[in-house]
């Protein structure tokens, strides 16, 4: 059982930056991959970035260098730094943790980018 708590979202003007955090607790030792997804109203949830236990990282194509995923192993926390925010980045951002038999999700943090 893994619990995930996201924080760091908010209302930001286009061109600004946010740093999202996701803290994992519970059976964190069993997590193989942690990642960030986002979901805009009426849209499918989509992968933003993911990092594996050994540190391998992959990003969605739309990131284009503006997003950076990182981790603090000691704190069981992953971060998503978002720079040069665009209105189309507006979405609920969810943290996810993949274990062998299940995927755990946080409750999400809202990112709203105004023009």
Tab-separated table of C-alpha atoms in Angstrom:
chain	number	residue	atom	x	y	z
A	1	UNK	CA	0.000	0.000	0.000
A	2	UNK	CA	1.494	3.269	-1.196
A	3	UNK	CA	0.121	6.679	-0.389
A	4	UNK	CA	1.006	9.635	-2.595
A	5	UNK	CA	0.531	13.297	-1.774
A	6	UNK	CA	1.086	15.984	-4.394
A	7	UNK	CA	1.676	19.644	-3.762
A	8	UNK	CA	2.935	22.742	-5.522
A	9	UNK	CA	0.207	23.513	-8.018
A	10	UNK	CA	-1.386	26.887	-8.410
A	11	UNK	CA	-2.331	29.741	-10.692
A	12	UNK	CA	0.566	31.077	-12.746
A	13	UNK	CA	0.917	33.461	-15.655
A	14	UNK	CA	2.246	32.154	-18.941
A	15	UNK	CA	6.020	32.034	-18.876
A	16	UNK	CA	6.176	31.344	-15.166
A	17	UNK	CA	7.395	28.272	-13.337
A	18	UNK	CA	6.131	25.767	-10.806
A	19	UNK	CA	7.747	22.966	-8.859
A	20	UNK	CA	5.445	20.065	-8.043
A	21	UNK	CA	6.239	17.581	-5.289
A	22	UNK	CA	5.012	14.048	-4.671
A	23	UNK	CA	5.757	12.353	-1.371
A	24	UNK	CA	5.345	8.578	-1.138
A	25	UNK	CA	4.720	6.647	2.039
A	26	UNK	CA	3.768	3.106	2.959
A	27	UNK	CA	5.323	0.288	0.938
A	28	UNK	CA	7.596	2.635	-0.969
A	29	UNK	CA	10.323	-0.002	-1.212
A	30	UNK	CA	8.197	-1.899	-3.735
A	31	UNK	CA	7.862	0.991	-6.198
A	32	UNK	CA	9.445	0.317	-9.580
A	33	UNK	CA	8.551	3.560	-11.327
A	34	UNK	CA	7.195	6.926	-10.292
A	35	UNK	CA	5.802	9.414	-12.712
A	36	UNK	CA	3.724	12.457	-13.383
A	37	UNK	CA	0.569	12.485	-15.480
A	38	UNK	CA	-1.795	15.282	-16.311
A	39	UNK	CA	-5.441	15.466	-17.268
A	40	UNK	CA	-7.266	18.437	-18.712
A	41	UNK	CA	-11.081	18.618	-18.612
A	42	UNK	CA	-12.603	16.292	-21.196
A	43	UNK	CA	-9.217	14.839	-22.105
A	44	UNK	CA	-7.443	11.558	-21.468
A	45	UNK	CA	-4.889	11.378	-18.726
A	46	UNK	CA	-1.453	11.518	-20.321
A	47	UNK	CA	2.059	10.746	-19.201
A	48	UNK	CA	4.290	13.739	-18.587
A	49	UNK	CA	7.453	12.161	-17.198
A	50	UNK	CA	8.560	9.050	-15.345
A	51	UNK	CA	11.601	7.893	-13.426
A	52	UNK	CA	12.482	4.298	-12.583
A	53	UNK	CA	14.054	2.978	-9.428
A	54	UNK	CA	17.468	2.873	-11.118
A	55	UNK	CA	17.150	6.471	-12.281
A	56	UNK	CA	16.117	6.042	-15.911
A	57	UNK	CA	13.935	8.903	-17.109
A	58	UNK	CA	11.528	9.312	-19.968
A	59	UNK	CA	9.512	12.353	-21.023
A	60	UNK	CA	6.512	12.881	-23.205
A	61	UNK	CA	7.258	14.476	-26.558
A	62	UNK	CA	5.374	17.648	-25.688
A	63	UNK	CA	7.735	18.413	-22.814
A	64	UNK	CA	10.343	19.853	-25.216
A	65	UNK	CA	12.844	20.619	-22.481
A	66	UNK	CA	10.474	22.611	-20.263
A	67	UNK	CA	9.820	19.859	-17.713
A	68	UNK	CA	12.345	18.206	-15.424
A	69	UNK	CA	11.636	15.201	-13.219
A	70	UNK	CA	13.892	14.485	-10.268
A	71	UNK	CA	13.871	12.553	-7.026
A	72	UNK	CA	15.065	12.605	-3.454
A	73	UNK	CA	15.484	8.971	-2.463
A	74	UNK	CA	15.936	9.720	1.226
A	75	UNK	CA	12.613	11.558	1.310
A	76	UNK	CA	10.754	9.161	-1.020
A	77	UNK	CA	9.817	12.211	-3.023
A	78	UNK	CA	9.738	13.027	-6.722
A	79	UNK	CA	9.551	16.484	-8.202
A	80	UNK	CA	8.415	18.004	-11.445
A	81	UNK	CA	9.916	21.352	-12.345
A	82	UNK	CA	7.900	23.110	-15.025
A	83	UNK	CA	9.365	26.154	-16.731
A	84	UNK	CA	7.994	28.478	-19.399
A	85	UNK	CA	4.447	27.464	-18.608
A	86	UNK	CA	1.870	27.719	-21.367
A	87	UNK	CA	-1.925	27.919	-21.126
A	88	UNK	CA	-2.128	24.452	-22.672
A	89	UNK	CA	-0.296	23.101	-19.629
A	90	UNK	CA	-3.422	23.769	-17.575
A	91	UNK	CA	-4.515	20.454	-16.056
A	92	UNK	CA	-4.674	18.430	-12.903
A	93	UNK	CA	-1.262	16.885	-12.402
A	94	UNK	CA	-1.198	13.445	-10.806
A	95	UNK	CA	1.633	11.517	-9.277
A	96	UNK	CA	1.672	7.763	-9.894
A	97	UNK	CA	3.674	4.891	-8.446
A	98	UNK	CA	3.920	1.556	-10.232
A	99	UNK	CA	4.309	-1.628	-8.255
A	100	UNK	CA	4.202	-5.197	-9.563
A	101	UNK	CA	0.455	-5.656	-9.146
A	102	UNK	CA	-0.975	-2.163	-8.931
A	103	UNK	CA	-0.600	1.489	-9.758
A	104	UNK	CA	-1.171	3.999	-6.989
A	105	UNK	CA	-2.353	7.531	-7.669
A	106	UNK	CA	-2.296	10.731	-5.740
A	107	UNK	CA	-5.306	13.012	-5.575
A	108	UNK	CA	-3.775	15.501	-7.967
A	109	UNK	CA	-2.724	19.128	-7.838
A	110	UNK	CA	-4.267	21.764	-10.087
A	111	UNK	CA	-2.038	23.769	-12.394
A	112	UNK	CA	-3.706	26.723	-14.084
A	113	UNK	CA	-1.796	28.912	-16.512
A	114	UNK	CA	-3.267	32.236	-17.536
A	115	UNK	CA	-2.369	34.212	-20.631
